[in-house]
CSV table of C-alpha atoms (C1' of nucleotides) in Angstrom, one decimal:
chain,number,residue,atom,x,y,z
A,1,MET,CA,-0.8,18.5,-18.1
A,2,ASN,CA,0.9,21.7,-19.1
A,3,LEU,CA,1.8,24.7,-17.1
A,4,HIS,CA,-0.9,27.2,-17.9
A,5,ARG,CA,-3.7,24.8,-17.1
A,6,ALA,CA,-2.3,23.6,-14.0
A,7,LEU,CA,-2.0,27.2,-12.8
A,8,LYS,CA,-5.5,28.0,-13.7
A,9,GLU,CA,-6.6,24.9,-12.0
A,10,LEU,CA,-4.9,25.9,-9.0
A,11,LYS,CA,-6.7,29.1,-8.7
A,12,GLU,CA,-10.2,27.6,-9.9
A,13,LYS,CA,-10.2,25.4,-6.6
A,14,GLY,CA,-9.7,28.3,-4.3
A,15,HIS,CA,-5.6,28.3,-4.1
A,16,LYS,CA,-3.2,31.2,-4.0
A,17,TYR,CA,-1.1,32.0,-6.9
A,18,THR,CA,2.8,32.2,-5.8
A,19,ASP,CA,6.0,32.5,-7.5
A,20,LYS,CA,7.1,29.6,-5.5
A,21,ARG,CA,4.3,27.6,-6.8
A,22,GLU,CA,4.5,28.5,-10.5
A,23,ASP,CA,8.3,27.7,-10.2
A,24,LEU,CA,7.6,24.3,-8.7
A,25,LEU,CA,5.2,23.4,-11.4
A,26,ARG,CA,7.2,24.8,-14.3
A,27,PHE,CA,10.4,22.4,-12.8
A,28,PHE,CA,8.0,19.4,-13.3
A,29,TYR,CA,6.8,20.8,-16.8
A,30,GLU,CA,10.1,20.9,-18.0
A,31,HIS,CA,11.5,17.6,-16.8
A,32,ASN,CA,10.0,14.7,-18.2
A,33,GLY,CA,10.3,12.4,-15.2
A,34,TYR,CA,10.4,11.9,-11.6
A,35,ARG,CA,12.4,14.4,-9.0
A,36,THR,CA,12.3,14.1,-5.2
A,37,ALA,CA,11.5,16.9,-2.8
A,38,ARG,CA,15.3,17.3,-2.5
A,39,ASP,CA,15.8,17.9,-6.2
A,40,VAL,CA,13.0,20.7,-6.1
A,41,LYS,CA,14.5,22.3,-2.9
A,42,ILE,CA,18.0,22.4,-4.5
A,43,MET,CA,16.4,23.8,-7.7
A,44,MET,CA,14.2,26.4,-5.7
A,45,GLU,CA,17.2,27.4,-3.5
A,46,ASP,CA,18.9,29.5,-5.8
A,47,LYS,CA,15.8,32.0,-6.1
A,48,TYR,CA,14.4,31.5,-2.8
A,49,PRO,CA,17.3,31.2,-0.2
A,50,GLY,CA,15.9,29.5,2.9
A,51,ILE,CA,12.7,28.0,1.5
A,52,SER,CA,11.6,25.2,3.6
A,53,PHE,CA,11.0,21.4,3.1
A,54,ASP,CA,7.5,22.1,4.3
A,55,THR,CA,6.4,24.4,2.0
A,56,ILE,CA,8.0,22.0,-0.8
A,57,TYR,CA,6.2,18.9,0.7
A,58,ARG,CA,3.0,20.8,1.5
A,59,ASN,CA,2.8,21.8,-2.4
A,60,LEU,CA,3.9,18.7,-3.7
A,61,HIS,CA,1.0,17.0,-2.0
A,62,LEU,CA,-1.5,19.5,-2.7
A,63,PHE,CA,-0.3,19.1,-6.4
A,64,VAL,CA,-0.8,15.7,-6.1
A,65,ASP,CA,-4.2,15.9,-4.5
A,66,LEU,CA,-5.4,18.5,-7.4
A,67,GLY,CA,-4.3,15.7,-9.9
A,68,LEU,CA,-1.6,17.9,-11.2
A,69,LEU,CA,1.2,15.8,-10.1
A,70,GLU,CA,1.8,12.1,-9.6
A,71,VAL,CA,3.7,10.6,-7.0
A,72,THR,CA,5.5,7.0,-6.7
A,73,GLU,CA,7.6,5.7,-4.2
A,74,LEU,CA,11.3,4.6,-5.3
A,75,GLU,CA,14.2,3.5,-3.1
A,76,GLY,CA,12.7,4.7,0.2
A,77,GLU,CA,11.9,8.3,-1.4
A,78,LYS,CA,8.8,9.9,-2.9
A,79,HIS,CA,9.3,10.9,-6.2
A,80,PHE,CA,7.0,13.2,-8.1
A,81,ARG,CA,6.2,13.9,-11.9
A,82,MET,CA,4.0,16.2,-13.9
A,83,LYS,CA,0.9,14.3,-14.4
A,84,CYS,CA,0.5,12.8,-17.6
A,85,GLU,CA,-2.1,13.7,-20.4
A,86,SER,CA,-2.9,10.7,-22.2
A,87,LYS,CA,-5.2,7.7,-21.0
A,88,HIS,CA,-4.0,5.2,-18.5
A,89,HIS,CA,-0.2,3.7,-18.9
A,90,HIS,CA,2.7,2.9,-17.0
A,91,HIS,CA,6.1,4.0,-16.9
A,92,PHE,CA,9.5,2.7,-17.5
A,93,ILE,CA,11.7,4.9,-15.5
A,94,CYS,CA,15.7,5.9,-15.6
A,95,LEU,CA,17.3,4.9,-12.1
A,96,ASP,CA,20.0,7.4,-12.9
A,97,CYS,CA,18.1,10.6,-14.1
A,98,GLY,CA,14.7,9.9,-13.3
A,99,LYS,CA,13.3,10.3,-16.6
A,100,THR,CA,10.4,8.3,-17.9
A,101,LYS,CA,8.9,6.5,-20.9
A,102,GLU,CA,5.2,5.7,-21.2
A,103,ILE,CA,4.5,2.0,-21.5
A,104,HIS,CA,1.1,1.4,-23.1
A,105,THR,CA,0.8,-2.3,-22.0
A,106,CYS,CA,-1.3,-2.8,-18.6
A,107,PRO,CA,-1.6,-6.4,-17.4
A,108,MET,CA,-5.0,-5.9,-15.2
A,109,GLN,CA,-7.2,-6.9,-18.1
A,110,GLN,CA,-5.7,-10.3,-18.0
A,111,VAL,CA,-5.5,-10.4,-14.3
A,112,SER,CA,-9.1,-9.5,-13.3
A,113,GLY,CA,-9.9,-13.6,-13.7
A,114,GLU,CA,-7.4,-14.4,-11.0
A,115,LEU,CA,-9.0,-12.2,-8.3
A,116,GLN,CA,-12.9,-13.0,-8.4
A,117,ASP,CA,-13.2,-12.7,-4.7
A,118,TYR,CA,-10.6,-9.9,-3.8
A,119,SER,CA,-11.5,-6.0,-4.2
A,120,VAL,CA,-8.7,-4.2,-6.1
A,121,GLU,CA,-8.3,-0.9,-5.2
A,122,ASN,CA,-5.1,-0.2,-7.5
A,123,HIS,CA,-2.0,-1.4,-9.0
A,124,LYS,CA,1.8,-0.5,-9.9
A,125,PHE,CA,3.6,-1.5,-12.7
A,126,GLU,CA,6.8,0.3,-13.2
A,127,ILE,CA,9.9,-0.7,-15.0
A,128,TYR,CA,13.4,0.3,-13.7
A,129,GLY,CA,16.8,0.6,-15.7
A,130,LYS,CA,18.7,3.0,-17.8
A,131,CYS,CA,17.5,5.2,-20.4
A,132,PRO,CA,19.5,5.6,-23.7
A,133,ALA,CA,21.1,8.8,-22.8
A,134,CYS,CA,22.4,7.3,-19.0
A,135,LYS,CA,23.3,3.7,-20.3
B,1,MET,CA,11.1,-21.6,0.5
B,2,ASN,CA,10.7,-23.7,3.5
B,3,LEU,CA,12.0,-23.3,7.0
B,4,HIS,CA,14.1,-26.1,7.0
B,5,ARG,CA,16.1,-25.3,3.8
B,6,ALA,CA,16.1,-21.6,4.7
B,7,LEU,CA,18.3,-22.6,7.8
B,8,LYS,CA,20.4,-25.1,6.0
B,9,GLU,CA,21.2,-22.5,3.2
B,10,LEU,CA,22.1,-20.1,6.2
B,11,LYS,CA,24.4,-22.6,7.4
B,12,GLU,CA,26.0,-23.4,4.2
B,13,LYS,CA,26.8,-19.7,3.7
B,14,GLY,CA,28.8,-19.6,6.6
B,15,HIS,CA,26.5,-17.5,8.9
B,16,LYS,CA,25.8,-18.8,12.4
B,17,TYR,CA,22.7,-20.2,13.6
B,18,THR,CA,20.7,-18.4,16.4
B,19,ASP,CA,17.3,-18.8,17.7
B,20,LYS,CA,16.1,-15.5,16.8
B,21,ARG,CA,17.0,-16.1,13.2
B,22,GLU,CA,15.0,-19.7,13.6
B,23,ASP,CA,12.1,-17.9,14.9
B,24,LEU,CA,12.4,-15.2,12.5
B,25,LEU,CA,12.5,-17.2,9.7
B,26,ARG,CA,9.6,-19.5,11.1
B,27,PHE,CA,7.6,-16.3,11.5
B,28,PHE,CA,7.5,-15.6,8.0
B,29,TYR,CA,7.2,-19.2,7.2
B,30,GLU,CA,4.1,-19.4,8.6
B,31,HIS,CA,2.7,-16.2,7.4
B,32,ASN,CA,1.7,-16.0,3.7
B,33,GLY,CA,2.1,-12.4,3.4
B,34,TYR,CA,4.2,-9.3,4.1
B,35,ARG,CA,5.2,-8.0,7.1
B,36,THR,CA,7.4,-5.0,8.5
B,37,ALA,CA,10.2,-5.1,10.9
B,38,ARG,CA,8.0,-3.7,13.4
B,39,ASP,CA,5.6,-6.4,13.2
B,40,VAL,CA,8.5,-8.9,13.6
B,41,LYS,CA,9.7,-6.9,16.9
B,42,ILE,CA,6.5,-7.0,18.2
B,43,MET,CA,6.4,-11.2,17.7
B,44,MET,CA,10.0,-11.5,19.1
B,45,GLU,CA,9.8,-9.3,21.9
B,46,ASP,CA,8.0,-12.0,24.0
B,47,LYS,CA,10.5,-14.2,23.9
B,48,TYR,CA,13.5,-11.7,23.5
B,49,PRO,CA,12.9,-8.8,25.6
B,50,GLY,CA,14.9,-6.1,24.4
B,51,ILE,CA,15.8,-7.3,21.0
B,52,SER,CA,17.1,-4.5,19.1
B,53,PHE,CA,15.6,-3.1,15.6
B,54,ASP,CA,19.4,-3.4,14.6
B,55,THR,CA,19.3,-7.2,15.0
B,56,ILE,CA,16.3,-7.4,13.1
B,57,TYR,CA,17.1,-5.5,10.2
B,58,ARG,CA,20.4,-6.9,9.7
B,59,ASN,CA,19.0,-10.3,9.8
B,60,LEU,CA,16.1,-9.1,7.5
B,61,HIS,CA,18.7,-7.8,4.9
B,62,LEU,CA,21.1,-10.8,5.3
B,63,PHE,CA,18.2,-13.3,4.5
B,64,VAL,CA,17.2,-10.9,1.6
B,65,ASP,CA,20.8,-11.3,0.4
B,66,LEU,CA,20.6,-14.9,0.5
B,67,GLY,CA,17.1,-15.1,-1.3
B,68,LEU,CA,15.3,-16.5,1.9
B,69,LEU,CA,13.2,-13.4,1.7
B,70,GLU,CA,11.6,-11.2,-0.6
B,71,VAL,CA,11.4,-7.4,0.0
B,72,THR,CA,9.0,-4.6,-1.2
B,73,GLU,CA,8.2,-1.1,-0.4
B,74,LEU,CA,4.8,-0.2,0.7
B,75,GLU,CA,3.3,3.1,1.9
B,76,GLY,CA,7.2,4.2,2.9
B,77,GLU,CA,7.8,1.3,4.7
B,78,LYS,CA,9.6,-2.1,3.8
B,79,HIS,CA,7.6,-5.2,3.8
B,80,PHE,CA,9.2,-8.8,4.0
B,81,ARG,CA,8.0,-12.1,2.7
B,82,MET,CA,9.3,-15.5,2.4
B,83,LYS,CA,10.7,-16.1,-0.8
B,84,CYS,CA,8.3,-17.7,-2.9
B,85,GLU,CA,9.3,-21.0,-4.5
B,86,SER,CA,7.1,-21.0,-7.8
B,87,LYS,CA,8.5,-19.5,-11.1
B,88,HIS,CA,8.7,-15.9,-11.9
B,89,HIS,CA,5.2,-14.2,-10.6
B,90,HIS,CA,3.6,-11.2,-9.1
B,91,HIS,CA,1.7,-10.6,-6.2
B,92,PHE,CA,-2.0,-9.1,-4.8
B,93,ILE,CA,-1.3,-7.6,-1.5
B,94,CYS,CA,-4.1,-7.2,0.9
B,95,LEU,CA,-3.5,-3.6,2.4
B,96,ASP,CA,-5.2,-4.6,5.4
B,97,CYS,CA,-3.3,-7.9,6.7
B,98,GLY,CA,-0.5,-8.1,4.1
B,99,LYS,CA,-1.7,-11.4,2.7
B,100,THR,CA,-0.2,-12.4,-0.8
B,101,LYS,CA,-1.8,-13.9,-3.6
B,102,GLU,CA,0.1,-15.1,-6.5
B,103,ILE,CA,-0.6,-13.2,-9.8
B,104,HIS,CA,1.0,-15.5,-12.8
B,105,THR,CA,0.6,-12.7,-15.3
B,106,CYS,CA,3.8,-10.7,-16.5
B,107,PRO,CA,3.6,-8.0,-18.6
B,108,MET,CA,7.2,-7.8,-19.6
B,109,GLN,CA,6.9,-10.0,-22.6
B,110,GLN,CA,4.7,-7.7,-24.5
B,111,VAL,CA,6.7,-5.0,-23.4
B,112,SER,CA,9.9,-5.8,-24.6
B,113,GLY,CA,9.2,-4.1,-28.0
B,114,GLU,CA,8.8,-0.9,-26.5
B,115,LEU,CA,12.0,-0.4,-24.8
B,116,GLN,CA,14.7,-1.3,-27.5
B,117,ASP,CA,17.2,1.0,-26.5
B,118,TYR,CA,16.6,0.9,-22.8
B,119,SER,CA,18.5,-1.1,-20.8
B,120,VAL,CA,16.1,-3.0,-18.3
B,121,GLU,CA,17.4,-3.8,-14.7
B,122,ASN,CA,14.0,-5.0,-13.2
B,123,HIS,CA,10.2,-4.2,-12.9
B,124,LYS,CA,7.6,-4.1,-10.2
B,125,PHE,CA,4.0,-5.3,-10.9
B,126,GLU,CA,1.9,-5.0,-7.6
B,127,ILE,CA,-1.9,-5.2,-7.4
B,128,TYR,CA,-3.4,-3.7,-3.8
B,129,GLY,CA,-6.7,-4.2,-2.2
B,130,LYS,CA,-8.6,-6.6,0.3
B,131,CYS,CA,-8.4,-9.9,0.3
B,132,PRO,CA,-11.6,-12.0,0.8
B,133,ALA,CA,-11.0,-12.2,4.5
B,134,CYS,CA,-10.6,-8.5,5.2
B,135,LYS,CA,-13.2,-7.2,2.9
C,1,DC,C1',38.3,-25.3,26.8
C,2,DG,C1',40.3,-21.1,23.8
C,3,DT,C1',40.2,-18.5,20.2
C,4,DT,C1',37.7,-15.9,16.8
C,5,DA,C1',34.8,-14.1,13.9
C,6,DA,C1',30.0,-13.1,14.0
C,7,DA,C1',26.1,-11.6,16.3
C,8,DT,C1',24.0,-9.1,19.5
C,9,DC,C1',22.6,-4.7,22.3
C,10,DG,C1',21.9,-0.2,23.5
C,11,DG,C1',21.8,4.1,22.1
C,12,DA,C1',22.8,7.8,19.3
C,13,DA,C1',22.9,9.1,14.3
C,14,DT,C1',20.7,9.7,10.0
C,15,DC,C1',17.3,10.8,6.4
C,16,DA,C1',12.9,11.7,4.6
C,17,DT,C1',8.8,13.5,6.1
C,18,DT,C1',5.4,15.8,8.8
C,19,DC,C1',3.8,19.1,12.8
C,20,DT,C1',3.8,23.5,15.2
C,21,DT,C1',3.7,28.2,16.1
C,22,DA,C1',4.5,32.7,14.8
C,23,DT,C1',5.1,35.6,10.9
C,24,DT,C1',3.9,37.0,6.0
C,25,DT,C1',1.0,37.5,1.9
C,26,DA,C1',-2.3,37.1,-1.9
C,27,DC,C1',-6.6,38.6,-2.8
C,28,DA,C1',-11.3,39.8,-2.1
C,29,DA,C1',-14.4,43.0,-0.1
C,30,DA,C1',-15.0,47.7,1.5
D,1,DT,C1',-6.2,51.9,-2.0
D,2,DT,C1',-6.7,50.0,2.5
D,3,DT,C1',-8.0,46.3,5.0
D,4,DG,C1',-9.5,41.6,7.1
D,5,DT,C1',-8.9,37.1,6.6
D,6,DA,C1',-7.5,32.9,5.3
D,7,DA,C1',-4.1,30.4,3.1
D,8,DA,C1',0.9,30.4,2.7
D,9,DT,C1',5.5,30.4,4.5
D,10,DA,C1',9.7,30.1,7.6
D,11,DA,C1',12.2,27.9,11.0
D,12,DG,C1',13.0,24.8,13.6
D,13,DA,C1',11.2,20.7,16.3
D,14,DA,C1',9.5,16.4,16.3
D,15,DT,C1',8.5,11.6,14.2
D,16,DG,C1',9.2,7.2,12.2
D,17,DA,C1',11.8,4.1,9.7
D,18,DT,C1',16.3,2.6,9.2
D,19,DT,C1',21.2,2.6,9.9
D,20,DC,C1',25.5,3.0,12.4
D,21,DC,C1',29.0,2.5,16.4
D,22,DG,C1',31.6,0.7,20.3
D,23,DA,C1',31.3,-2.4,23.7
D,24,DT,C1',29.8,-7.1,24.9
D,25,DT,C1',28.3,-12.0,24.1
D,26,DT,C1',28.1,-16.1,21.6
D,27,DA,C1',28.3,-20.1,17.9
D,28,DA,C1',31.4,-23.0,16.0
D,29,DC,C1',35.6,-24.9,15.0
D,30,DG,C1',40.1,-26.8,16.2
DNA sequence: CGTTAAATCGGAATCATTCTTATTTACAAA
DNA sequence: TTTGTAAATAAGAATGATTCCGATTTAACG
């Protein structure tokens, strides 16, 4: 998902363009990894002093609903990142900087046999550690 | 992990025996699945009116530290279950009742090649949906 | 029994997140 | 360009899970 396409999609779905939304999306576009609402707030406060958490969360969730961002829960806090372009995959997540690396192994094919009578709704496979830069 | 061994371990590590601790462990022993602190509180309030969340959380975390319970984060809330006996595996988790099914597929072997320069600390693979009873 | 550290209680505090109400703004239509 | 309207925002209160704190109680050991 690139910035231009994300903004276009926003408009097409009938949502308004605001500088805050562009900056928020750009923030994620420029960072290949997961960030929290708090991270976003700190980044935004320079340009928009007094921006409220409400605005940030509202937009983050809107963007998740529109498929522009992805969300995962990490240590009791929601973390967001730009939606990946490529086909289904999982992530290594650096616990220091939040940067991610795509993992192209998905265990769900092998698993299906074990869950005959179950209705599977979704799954989560994440690997945590330190990236080369933070190690 | 069975109840008797859990209580024995508690004692051996220098912790005190209390009825509350036994009941708490029994609760998990008798339920093959994840439960929240709130679930525990509701269960305990019959016998111990006025039991505090502090006591429950303190014990839950103590038990996790001792390896008697496992914990996972689900929809912004910590969920606990009796520590599994068997070797490394993952879980299907029913989003209705919290019951689990062991999944004996672990993708980490295939993944190692993708993470040469990374330091891997842990990983999470969980499958969510409805169990046959709740479906 | 008496001592003592551990456990508990009760309630305040914290942290992430959501809600409420009033105000402002983007943008479409006149 | 002006204006009407729904959407977006601000500010702060409210919520829900979890943790902390000070005072009190209790298990366990000698």
